[in-house]
Short mmCIF file of C-alpha atoms and ligand atoms in Angstrom, two decimals:
data_model
loop_
_atom_site.label_atom_id
_atom_site.label_comp_id
_atom_site.label_asym_id
_atom_site.label_seq_id
_atom_site.Cartn_x
_atom_site.Cartn_y
_atom_site.Cartn_z
CA MET A 1 0.00 0.00 0.03
CA ASN A 2 1.28 3.50 -0.85
CA SER A 3 2.08 5.83 2.05
CA ASP A 4 1.20 9.47 1.97
CA TRP A 5 4.07 10.29 4.27
CA ASP A 6 7.35 8.74 5.37
CA LEU A 7 6.76 9.92 8.93
CA ALA A 8 3.65 11.19 10.69
CA VAL A 9 4.20 12.93 14.01
CA VAL A 10 1.20 13.11 16.29
CA GLY A 11 1.45 16.24 18.50
CA ALA A 12 3.56 19.33 17.79
CA GLY A 13 4.89 20.20 21.25
CA VAL A 14 8.64 20.19 22.00
CA ALA A 15 9.01 16.44 21.45
CA GLY A 16 6.97 16.29 18.22
CA LEU A 17 8.47 19.42 16.64
CA THR A 18 11.95 18.18 17.35
CA ALA A 19 11.30 14.66 16.01
CA ALA A 20 9.67 16.11 12.86
CA ARG A 21 12.57 18.50 12.24
CA VAL A 22 15.26 15.75 12.69
CA ALA A 23 13.47 13.39 10.23
CA ALA A 24 12.76 16.15 7.70
CA GLU A 25 16.43 17.26 7.81
CA ALA A 26 17.33 13.72 6.84
CA GLY A 27 15.15 14.00 3.76
CA LEU A 28 11.97 12.22 4.89
CA ARG A 29 8.52 13.52 3.96
CA VAL A 30 7.18 14.51 7.32
CA VAL A 31 3.74 15.71 8.51
CA ALA A 32 3.22 16.90 12.10
CA TYR A 33 -0.38 16.90 13.33
CA ASP A 34 -1.64 19.11 16.12
CA ARG A 35 -5.25 19.47 17.17
CA MET A 36 -4.60 22.90 18.56
CA THR A 37 -1.60 25.08 17.69
CA PRO A 38 2.10 24.12 17.71
CA GLY A 39 3.84 24.30 21.07
CA GLY A 40 1.83 22.15 23.41
CA GLN A 41 2.63 23.09 27.03
CA LEU A 42 4.91 25.92 25.85
CA VAL A 43 1.89 27.94 24.77
CA ASN A 44 0.74 28.13 28.46
CA LEU A 45 4.12 28.94 29.95
CA THR A 46 5.80 32.33 30.05
CA THR A 47 9.12 31.42 31.68
CA LEU A 48 10.68 27.97 31.50
CA HIS A 49 12.69 26.95 34.58
CA ASP A 50 15.75 24.69 34.38
CA VAL A 51 15.98 25.29 30.58
CA PRO A 52 18.46 24.76 29.00
CA GLU A 53 20.31 23.77 32.20
CA PRO A 54 19.21 23.35 35.85
CA GLY A 55 19.00 26.75 37.50
CA GLU A 56 18.62 28.65 34.22
CA VAL A 57 15.48 30.20 32.71
CA THR A 58 14.33 30.63 29.10
CA SER A 59 11.46 32.46 27.45
CA SER A 60 8.88 29.98 26.33
CA ALA A 61 7.64 31.99 23.37
CA GLY A 62 11.21 32.42 22.10
CA LEU A 63 11.97 28.73 22.30
CA LEU A 64 8.63 27.87 20.59
CA GLY A 65 9.32 30.34 17.84
CA ARG A 66 12.66 28.72 17.17
CA LEU A 67 11.29 25.16 17.22
CA VAL A 68 8.53 25.95 14.74
CA ALA A 69 10.85 28.00 12.46
CA GLU A 70 13.43 25.15 12.41
CA ALA A 71 10.77 22.50 11.64
CA GLU A 72 9.35 24.69 8.90
CA ALA A 73 12.80 25.35 7.43
CA ALA A 74 13.53 21.60 7.36
CA GLY A 75 10.35 21.07 5.25
CA VAL A 76 7.95 19.69 7.85
CA THR A 77 4.30 20.05 6.82
CA MET A 78 2.05 21.18 9.71
CA SER A 79 -1.50 19.92 9.78
CA PHE A 80 -4.00 21.28 12.26
CA ALA A 81 -6.11 18.15 12.67
CA GLU A 82 -6.73 15.74 15.49
CA VAL A 83 -5.45 12.22 15.13
CA THR A 84 -8.18 9.93 16.51
CA ARG A 85 -6.59 6.57 16.01
CA VAL A 86 -3.28 5.07 14.96
CA ARG A 87 -3.49 1.60 13.42
CA ALA A 88 -0.02 0.37 14.01
CA GLY A 89 1.63 -2.30 11.86
CA ALA A 90 4.02 -2.71 8.97
CA ALA A 91 2.14 0.09 7.12
CA PRO A 92 0.58 2.34 9.80
CA ARG A 93 -2.64 4.19 9.05
CA LEU A 94 -3.82 7.28 10.92
CA GLU A 95 -7.49 8.27 11.35
CA THR A 96 -7.68 12.06 11.65
CA SER A 97 -10.41 14.65 11.84
CA GLU A 98 -9.64 15.43 8.21
CA GLY A 99 -9.60 11.85 6.89
CA GLU A 100 -7.31 8.87 6.83
CA VAL A 101 -3.61 8.87 5.85
CA GLY A 102 -0.87 6.32 5.60
CA ALA A 103 2.67 6.76 6.85
CA ARG A 104 5.71 4.45 6.88
CA ALA A 105 6.42 5.33 10.56
CA VAL A 106 4.72 7.24 13.34
CA VAL A 107 6.06 9.24 16.29
CA VAL A 108 3.45 9.66 19.05
CA ALA A 109 4.20 12.88 20.93
CA THR A 110 0.80 13.89 22.31
CA GLY A 111 1.92 14.84 25.80
CA LEU A 112 -0.54 14.46 28.59
CA THR A 113 -4.07 15.74 29.22
CA ALA A 114 -4.61 18.72 31.58
CA GLY A 115 -4.51 17.92 35.31
CA ARG A 116 -7.81 16.71 36.95
CA LEU A 117 -8.87 15.46 40.35
CA GLY A 118 -11.60 13.17 38.97
CA LEU A 119 -14.29 14.61 41.25
CA PRO A 120 -18.00 15.05 40.47
CA GLY A 121 -18.81 18.46 39.01
CA GLU A 122 -15.20 19.21 38.18
CA GLU A 123 -15.60 19.76 34.39
CA LEU A 124 -18.38 22.27 34.93
CA LEU A 125 -16.02 24.38 37.07
CA VAL A 126 -13.18 24.40 34.54
CA GLY A 127 -12.78 28.07 33.61
CA ARG A 128 -15.01 29.02 36.61
CA GLY A 129 -12.36 28.66 39.24
CA ILE A 130 -10.54 25.61 38.04
CA SER A 131 -7.48 26.22 35.78
CA THR A 132 -4.22 24.52 34.96
CA CYS A 133 -2.35 27.61 33.81
CA ALA A 134 -1.07 30.04 36.49
CA GLY A 135 0.51 32.29 33.85
CA CYS A 136 -2.82 32.67 31.92
CA ASP A 137 -5.37 32.69 34.74
CA GLY A 138 -3.42 33.65 37.81
CA PRO A 139 -4.17 37.42 37.51
CA LEU A 140 -7.90 36.56 37.80
CA PHE A 141 -7.24 35.58 41.40
CA ARG A 142 -5.51 38.80 42.48
CA GLY A 143 -6.29 39.41 46.12
CA ARG A 144 -8.05 36.04 46.49
CA ALA A 145 -7.13 32.58 47.96
CA VAL A 146 -6.25 29.65 45.73
CA ALA A 147 -5.22 26.05 46.15
CA VAL A 148 -2.74 24.10 44.00
CA VAL A 149 -2.67 20.28 43.87
CA GLY A 150 0.49 18.38 42.92
CA ASP A 151 3.88 17.25 44.04
CA ASP A 152 6.46 18.04 41.32
CA ASP A 153 8.84 20.91 40.51
CA TRP A 154 6.32 22.58 38.12
CA THR A 155 3.56 22.48 40.77
CA ALA A 156 5.93 24.37 43.04
CA GLU A 157 6.74 26.95 40.35
CA GLU A 158 3.06 27.46 39.54
CA ALA A 159 2.35 27.95 43.29
CA LEU A 160 5.17 30.52 43.57
CA GLU A 161 3.86 32.36 40.50
CA LEU A 162 0.37 32.42 41.98
CA ALA A 163 1.74 33.74 45.30
CA GLU A 164 2.68 36.95 43.44
CA VAL A 165 -0.98 37.82 42.92
CA ALA A 166 -3.06 35.67 45.32
CA THR A 167 -3.43 36.46 49.02
CA ALA A 168 -2.95 32.83 50.05
CA VAL A 169 -1.79 29.71 48.12
CA THR A 170 -2.38 26.35 49.78
CA VAL A 171 -0.35 23.60 48.08
CA LEU A 172 -2.08 20.29 48.58
CA VAL A 173 0.44 17.41 48.12
CA PRO A 174 -1.28 14.04 47.83
CA GLY A 175 1.81 12.20 49.25
CA GLN A 176 5.19 13.77 49.80
CA PRO A 177 6.65 16.50 47.60
CA ARG A 178 9.15 15.54 44.88
CA TRP A 179 10.31 19.13 44.22
CA SER A 180 13.91 20.18 44.56
CA GLY A 181 15.55 21.32 47.82
CA GLU A 182 15.94 24.78 46.32
CA ARG A 183 12.19 24.95 45.77
CA VAL A 184 11.49 23.75 49.29
CA GLY A 185 13.40 26.82 50.43
CA ARG A 186 11.60 29.27 48.08
CA LEU A 187 8.16 27.91 49.09
CA ALA A 188 9.05 28.15 52.84
CA ALA A 189 10.25 31.75 52.33
CA SER A 190 6.96 32.85 50.83
CA ALA A 191 4.65 34.17 53.55
CA ARG A 192 1.60 33.53 51.35
CA VAL A 193 2.28 29.83 50.68
CA GLU A 194 1.29 26.91 52.91
CA VAL A 195 2.17 23.31 51.96
CA LEU A 196 0.00 20.51 53.27
CA THR A 197 1.37 17.01 52.65
CA GLY A 198 -0.69 13.79 52.64
CA ALA A 199 -3.64 15.97 51.54
CA THR A 200 -6.47 14.77 49.25
CA VAL A 201 -9.20 16.90 47.79
CA THR A 202 -12.41 14.91 48.40
CA ALA A 203 -15.07 17.39 47.19
CA LEU A 204 -15.53 20.66 45.36
CA ARG A 205 -17.79 23.49 46.64
CA GLY A 206 -19.59 26.05 44.54
CA GLU A 207 -22.70 26.61 42.48
CA GLY A 208 -21.67 27.57 38.97
CA VAL A 209 -18.36 29.08 40.28
CA LEU A 210 -15.83 27.49 42.67
CA SER A 211 -16.03 28.63 46.23
CA GLY A 212 -13.99 26.00 48.12
CA VAL A 213 -12.74 22.46 48.44
CA VAL A 214 -12.89 19.80 51.11
CA VAL A 215 -9.44 18.54 52.08
CA ALA A 216 -8.73 15.31 53.87
CA THR A 217 -5.46 14.91 55.75
CA ALA A 218 -4.41 12.12 58.11
CA GLY A 219 -7.47 11.47 60.23
CA SER A 220 -9.23 14.82 59.63
CA GLU A 221 -11.23 16.64 57.02
CA ARG A 222 -11.70 20.38 56.63
CA GLU A 223 -13.28 22.96 54.38
CA LEU A 224 -10.89 25.33 52.59
CA ALA A 225 -12.45 28.45 51.09
CA VAL A 226 -10.71 29.16 47.75
CA ASP A 227 -11.77 30.98 44.56
CA GLY A 228 -9.16 29.20 42.40
CA LEU A 229 -7.97 25.61 42.15
CA PHE A 230 -5.02 24.51 40.02
CA PRO A 231 -4.78 20.67 39.81
CA TYR A 232 -1.52 19.26 38.33
CA VAL A 233 -2.38 15.58 39.16
CA GLY A 234 -4.39 13.01 37.16
CA ARG A 235 -2.79 13.88 33.86
CA ARG A 236 -3.27 11.07 31.26
CA GLY A 237 -1.25 9.85 28.35
CA PRO A 238 -2.60 8.96 24.90
CA GLY A 239 -3.86 5.53 26.09
CA ALA A 240 -5.88 3.79 23.49
CA LEU A 241 -4.82 6.09 20.65
CA VAL A 242 -2.43 3.44 19.22
CA ASP A 243 -3.93 0.00 18.69
CA GLY A 244 -2.28 -2.78 20.62
CA LEU A 245 0.44 -0.83 22.44
CA PRO A 246 0.79 -1.43 26.20
CA THR A 247 0.30 1.55 28.46
CA ASP A 248 1.13 2.27 32.10
CA GLU A 249 -1.47 3.13 34.85
CA ALA A 250 -1.49 6.76 33.63
CA GLY A 251 -2.22 5.85 30.03
CA ARG A 252 1.33 6.64 28.82
CA LEU A 253 2.78 4.34 26.14
CA ARG A 254 5.32 1.80 27.32
CA THR A 255 8.51 1.42 25.26
CA GLU A 256 11.01 -1.32 24.86
CA GLY A 257 13.83 0.90 25.92
CA GLY A 258 14.24 4.54 24.79
CA VAL A 259 11.66 5.69 22.33
CA ARG A 260 11.08 2.35 20.53
CA THR A 261 7.76 0.52 21.11
CA ALA A 262 6.77 -3.12 20.64
CA VAL A 263 5.75 -2.15 17.05
CA PRO A 264 8.88 -1.32 14.98
CA THR A 265 7.13 1.46 12.96
CA VAL A 266 5.89 3.32 16.07
CA PHE A 267 7.93 5.53 18.34
CA VAL A 268 6.91 7.60 21.33
CA ALA A 269 8.55 10.81 22.58
CA GLY A 270 8.09 13.33 25.38
CA ASP A 271 5.53 13.30 28.20
CA ALA A 272 3.46 10.62 26.43
CA ARG A 273 6.19 8.08 27.02
CA SER A 274 5.95 5.91 30.17
CA ALA A 275 8.79 6.85 32.57
CA ALA A 276 9.40 10.25 30.86
CA THR A 277 10.81 12.82 33.33
CA GLY A 278 8.42 15.49 32.11
CA SER A 279 10.58 18.44 31.27
CA VAL A 280 11.37 20.51 28.22
CA PRO A 281 14.97 19.31 27.90
CA SER A 282 13.93 15.64 28.19
CA ALA A 283 11.08 16.13 25.64
CA GLY A 284 13.61 17.68 23.29
CA ALA A 285 16.01 14.77 23.79
CA ASP A 286 13.20 12.31 23.17
CA GLY A 287 12.25 14.13 19.99
CA GLU A 288 15.87 13.97 18.73
CA ALA A 289 15.98 10.25 19.54
CA ALA A 290 12.64 9.43 17.97
CA GLY A 291 13.37 11.38 14.77
CA ALA A 292 16.79 9.66 14.44
CA ALA A 293 15.24 6.24 15.17
CA ALA A 294 12.57 6.76 12.51
CA VAL A 295 15.24 7.78 10.00
CA ALA A 296 17.35 4.73 10.87
CA MET A 297 14.36 2.40 10.51
CA LEU A 298 13.31 3.84 7.16
CA ARG A 299 16.88 4.17 5.81
CA PRO A 300 18.66 1.07 7.05
CA ALA A 301 21.22 1.18 4.22
CA GLY A 302 22.55 4.50 5.50
CA GLY A 303 23.80 7.37 3.37
CA PRO A 304 22.13 10.67 2.86
CA GLY A 305 19.61 9.34 0.35
CA LEU A 306 17.53 11.38 -1.98
CA ARG A 307 15.78 14.41 -0.61
CA ILE A 308 12.24 14.54 -1.99
CA VAL A 309 11.03 18.08 -2.25
CA ASP A 310 7.36 18.57 -1.91
CA PRO A 311 6.41 20.61 -5.05
CA THR A 312 3.48 22.13 -3.25
CA PHE A 313 5.52 23.39 -0.35
CA GLY A 314 4.66 27.01 0.42
CA VAL A 315 1.65 26.94 -1.88
CA GLN A 316 -1.62 27.72 -0.25
CA PRO A 317 -3.87 24.70 -0.02
CA ALA A 318 -6.60 24.65 -2.74
CA ASP A 319 -9.36 25.14 -0.25
CA SER A 320 -7.96 28.36 1.22
CA ALA A 321 -9.37 30.48 -1.55
CA ALA A 322 -12.77 28.98 -0.90
CA GLU A 323 -12.38 29.59 2.80
CA ALA A 324 -11.47 33.17 2.14
CA GLN A 325 -14.73 33.61 0.33
CA ALA A 326 -16.62 32.42 3.34
CA GLY A 327 -16.32 35.75 5.07
CA GLY A 328 -20.05 36.48 4.86
CA THR A 329 -21.62 39.60 3.47
CA ALA A 330 -20.48 42.01 6.16
CA ASP A 331 -19.38 45.50 5.07
CA TRP A 332 -16.78 47.84 6.63
CA SER A 333 -19.22 49.23 9.17
CA GLU A 334 -19.23 45.85 10.90
CA VAL A 335 -16.25 45.77 13.22
CA ALA A 336 -15.86 43.65 16.41
CA LEU A 337 -13.35 43.10 19.23
CA PHE A 338 -12.27 39.64 20.36
CA SER A 339 -10.62 39.51 23.76
CA ASN A 340 -8.43 36.68 25.10
CA SER A 341 -9.75 37.52 28.62
CA LYS A 342 -6.32 38.31 30.03
CA PRO A 343 -6.17 41.17 32.55
CA ASN A 344 -6.52 44.52 30.79
CA ALA A 345 -6.91 42.88 27.33
CA THR A 346 -10.52 43.93 27.05
CA GLU A 347 -9.74 47.45 28.26
CA LEU A 348 -6.93 47.71 25.72
CA LEU A 349 -9.16 46.45 22.86
CA ARG A 350 -11.99 48.74 23.85
CA GLY A 351 -9.66 51.78 23.95
CA VAL A 352 -8.18 50.99 20.50
CA GLY A 353 -11.57 50.00 19.20
CA GLU A 354 -13.06 53.34 20.25
CA ARG A 355 -10.35 55.16 18.33
CA LEU A 356 -11.21 53.18 15.21
CA GLN A 357 -14.91 53.76 15.85
CA GLU A 358 -14.37 57.55 15.88
CA HIS A 359 -12.00 57.43 12.91
CA TRP A 360 -14.46 55.45 10.73
CA GLU A 361 -17.61 56.84 12.33
CA LEU A 362 -18.87 53.40 13.16
CA PRO A 363 -22.35 53.12 14.70
CA GLU A 364 -21.16 50.39 17.18
CA LEU A 365 -18.60 47.73 17.88
CA GLY A 366 -19.29 43.99 18.35
CA PHE A 367 -17.61 42.16 21.19
CA ALA A 368 -16.71 38.51 21.94
CA SER A 369 -14.31 36.98 24.38
CA LYS A 370 -12.83 33.58 25.25
CA PRO A 371 -14.38 32.20 28.46
CA ASN A 372 -10.92 32.18 30.08
CA ALA A 373 -7.41 32.83 28.88
CA SER A 374 -6.22 29.24 28.81
CA ALA A 375 -9.11 27.89 26.76
CA ALA A 376 -8.88 27.63 22.98
CA ALA A 377 -11.16 29.96 21.04
CA ASP A 378 -14.57 28.38 20.53
CA LYS A 379 -15.16 27.33 16.91
CA ASP A 380 -18.74 28.59 16.97
CA VAL A 381 -17.60 32.05 18.08
CA ILE A 382 -14.95 32.10 15.29
CA ASP A 383 -17.69 31.06 12.76
CA TRP A 384 -20.03 33.73 14.04
CA LEU A 385 -17.38 36.50 14.07
CA SER A 386 -16.17 35.70 10.54
CA GLN A 387 -19.67 35.58 9.17
CA ARG A 388 -21.03 38.66 10.93
CA TYR A 389 -18.06 41.08 10.85
CA LYS A 390 -15.75 42.48 8.22
CA MET A 391 -12.98 43.29 10.66
CA VAL A 392 -12.23 41.74 14.05
CA LEU A 393 -9.59 43.25 16.31
CA VAL A 394 -7.99 40.46 18.32
CA ALA A 395 -5.97 40.62 21.58
CA VAL A 396 -3.00 38.22 21.89
CA GLY A 397 -0.56 38.02 24.78
CA ASP A 398 -0.54 39.47 28.26
CA MET B 1 -5.48 33.73 12.21
CA GLU B 2 -8.42 31.37 11.76
CA LEU B 3 -10.56 34.54 11.30
CA GLU B 4 -8.27 35.77 8.43
CA LYS B 5 -8.47 32.38 6.79
CA ARG B 6 -12.25 32.71 6.85
CA GLY B 7 -12.23 36.05 5.13
CA ALA B 8 -12.50 38.51 8.04
CA VAL B 9 -9.78 41.15 8.33
CA ALA B 10 -8.36 40.41 11.79
CA PRO B 11 -5.54 42.69 13.05
CA LEU B 12 -3.79 41.20 16.07
CA LEU B 13 -2.83 43.39 19.06
CA VAL B 14 0.16 41.28 20.24
CA THR B 15 2.20 41.99 23.36
CA SER B 16 5.88 41.94 22.56
CA THR B 17 6.79 38.74 24.39
CA PHE B 18 4.21 36.88 22.35
CA LEU B 19 5.47 38.16 19.00
CA PRO B 20 7.85 35.22 18.32
CA LEU B 21 4.99 32.81 19.11
CA VAL B 22 2.55 34.55 16.83
CA GLU B 23 5.09 34.78 14.02
CA ALA B 24 5.93 31.06 14.34
CA GLN B 25 2.25 30.07 14.38
CA ALA B 26 1.59 32.25 11.37
CA LYS B 27 4.46 30.62 9.53
CA ALA B 28 3.15 27.17 10.38
CA ARG B 29 -0.29 28.14 9.14
CA ARG B 30 1.09 29.82 6.06
CA VAL B 31 -0.68 33.11 6.80
CA THR B 32 0.66 36.65 7.05
CA PRO B 33 -1.20 38.28 9.89
CA ARG B 34 -1.59 42.03 10.38
CA ILE B 35 0.18 42.69 13.66
CA VAL B 36 0.27 45.69 15.99
CA VAL B 37 2.89 45.11 18.63
CA VAL B 38 2.13 46.46 22.12
CA PRO B 39 4.94 46.59 24.75
CA HIS B 40 4.59 43.77 27.29
CA PRO B 41 3.00 43.60 29.87
CA VAL B 42 -0.56 44.95 29.62
CA GLY B 43 -2.02 43.17 32.69
CA GLY B 44 -1.32 45.09 35.89
CA LEU B 45 -0.95 48.50 34.21
CA ASN B 46 -2.64 51.49 35.83
CA GLU B 47 -5.09 53.68 33.88
CA ALA B 48 -2.49 56.18 32.70
CA GLU B 49 -0.09 53.48 31.49
CA LEU B 50 -2.91 51.67 29.75
CA ALA B 51 -3.97 54.93 28.07
CA GLU B 52 -0.40 55.27 26.68
CA ARG B 53 -0.48 51.75 25.30
CA ILE B 54 -3.87 52.50 23.71
CA GLU B 55 -2.59 55.65 22.15
CA ALA B 56 0.45 53.94 20.67
CA ALA B 57 -1.51 50.91 19.40
CA ALA B 58 -4.25 53.05 17.89
CA GLY B 59 -1.49 55.09 16.05
CA ALA B 60 -0.32 51.86 14.45
CA LEU B 61 -3.77 50.34 13.89
CA LEU B 62 -5.57 53.20 12.14
CA PRO B 63 -3.33 53.34 9.03
CA LEU B 64 -3.27 49.53 8.88
CA ALA B 65 -7.08 49.47 9.03
CA ASP B 66 -7.39 52.25 6.41
CA GLU B 67 -5.11 50.30 4.09
CA ALA B 68 -7.08 47.07 4.52
CA ARG B 69 -10.30 48.93 3.80
CA GLY B 70 -8.81 50.80 0.85
CA SER B 71 -7.41 47.70 -0.78
CA ALA B 72 -10.61 45.67 -0.32
C1 LIG C 401 2.27 23.73 34.62
C2 LIG C 401 3.54 23.17 34.00
C3 LIG C 401 4.70 23.89 34.07
C4 LIG C 401 5.85 23.35 33.54
N1 LIG C 401 7.04 24.11 33.61
C5 LIG C 401 8.18 23.54 33.11
C6 LIG C 401 9.40 24.28 33.19
O1 LIG C 401 9.49 25.40 33.76
N2 LIG C 401 10.53 23.72 32.70
C7 LIG C 401 10.53 22.48 32.07
O2 LIG C 401 11.63 22.01 31.65
N3 LIG C 401 9.34 21.79 31.93
C8 LIG C 401 8.22 22.29 32.47
N4 LIG C 401 7.05 21.63 32.34
C9 LIG C 401 7.07 20.35 31.62
C10 LIG C 401 7.11 20.53 30.07
O3 LIG C 401 6.23 21.61 29.70
C11 LIG C 401 6.69 19.26 29.37
O4 LIG C 401 7.47 18.18 29.88
C12 LIG C 401 6.97 19.37 27.83
O5 LIG C 401 6.48 20.64 27.36
C13 LIG C 401 6.27 18.22 27.19
O6 LIG C 401 6.39 18.31 25.81
P1 LIG C 401 5.67 17.30 24.80
O7 LIG C 401 6.04 17.71 23.44
O8 LIG C 401 5.95 15.92 25.23
O9 LIG C 401 4.10 17.44 25.06
P2 LIG C 401 3.13 18.69 24.95
O10 LIG C 401 3.87 19.97 25.19
O11 LIG C 401 1.98 18.44 25.87
O12 LIG C 401 2.63 18.70 23.40
C14 LIG C 401 1.72 17.76 22.97
C15 LIG C 401 0.96 18.27 21.75
O13 LIG C 401 0.19 17.20 21.20
C16 LIG C 401 -1.11 17.74 20.76
N5 LIG C 401 -2.01 16.57 20.71
C17 LIG C 401 -2.34 15.79 21.76
N6 LIG C 401 -3.16 14.80 21.31
C18 LIG C 401 -3.33 14.97 20.02
C19 LIG C 401 -4.03 14.25 18.98
N7 LIG C 401 -4.75 13.18 19.28
N8 LIG C 401 -3.95 14.73 17.72
C20 LIG C 401 -3.22 15.80 17.39
N9 LIG C 401 -2.53 16.52 18.33
C21 LIG C 401 -2.54 16.10 19.60
C22 LIG C 401 -1.38 18.77 21.81
O14 LIG C 401 -2.35 19.67 21.30
C23 LIG C 401 -0.03 19.40 22.14
O15 LIG C 401 0.23 20.51 21.28
C24 LIG C 401 5.83 22.08 32.86
C25 LIG C 401 4.61 21.46 32.76
C26 LIG C 401 3.51 21.91 33.34
C27 LIG C 401 2.24 21.11 33.25
#
């Protein structure tokens, strides 16, 4: 059976972008799928700690820009579709939200799902008090009390970031903390942070909006009044995405050493891999290894091989002209603002929008916003805005 | 960027730290967004500081918007 691609990479975070770049540089035809936008976790983080080396910090946006640019330059094709199933085997097939494709090899780099406690009513409170992005949603809790659930280095960093705005940050550690000694010191030095070990959240309080949690510690249970809850536990790997591959208890794919799985054509890189350490440098190293392993598997004879250049590279897909026509019948008096809901974003947009309103003598301005900063824009809202308005002024950043 | 792909003119007010991210995403999506860069950060500014940012952003946006309307 013919394959559409030499390598299909599922997930374009640090691991996926790196694997895709390495394979494309070796001359393979590579597609990288992402159901959202490239970057994965990096999109939610402002500052990366311990990157590139322990004790150092790096700008997340800068690193992401570089990873995407390098993958692009190497000839990786980015596809913004969700992969719903990988049928592993000698000639893998991928089911995606945009149809089925074949690839000679697959790298699974889907990362993990967002943290969850697994409690009744939890999903309804996401974006209404529950968040997993301190950088995005932290400012919403200025002057209020929040709780953070987790035990790793990144939980500690998120708690410290929240302590810059919240009045009180209670860190609920299910067992014992795994964070570094240096972070123990920084948490202890913050007057706003309290760490409770052996603490389990047993219930959520709040009608429509979170107002508190019930916390059980050895032998006792108590109510904790908080407006914000940031869970970094219960994150799940891609589980059943790939047919027939064994997973661990967190749904991460088990390997046979390194990034190789029991199926020779399927590799796994980054947080999705069982036993991954869960950091940007280790996701990058996994991506390098998975890209190189895919190249070695597809090019066993060695040598640089022929580089196949995609003749359509850089050409707009055929449907983009049709999409561009779909802008509705709005005229230039129809202008709207679309806020990302970060602090002051709406005020900035309204201020700039009013200037445009005066300048063009517009009767009114439309308005839409994301429910919270860490959520992706709702497809229906995008549909509505693009049908109803000629121009939409969008806020990005913080 | 999705809005531009669907035919709406969608200028982005981007804070400076997010510029590399937006540029990378635009490249990956093969679109050329209309960008107005606003110095980072915006959250936490007081009224006077925010008014300055609005002034500067409007100064960049209005010609860009006029051009988009003129060339339509
Ligand atoms: C709150 C927090 C703070 C952190 N801070 C740091 C830090 O300071 N320093 C550090 O080194 N590490 C940090 N980490 C860890 C680090 O961010 C991750 O280990 C790393 O980014 C994982 O990269 P990845 O490529 O494996 O997965 P991800 O970054 O999760 O990327 C996976 C991508 O796959 C896509 N995807 C998933 N499923 C599908 C599908 N079915 N089809 C298509 N696409 C799909 C997703 O949309 C996503 O873009 C932090 C993690 C968290 C949660």
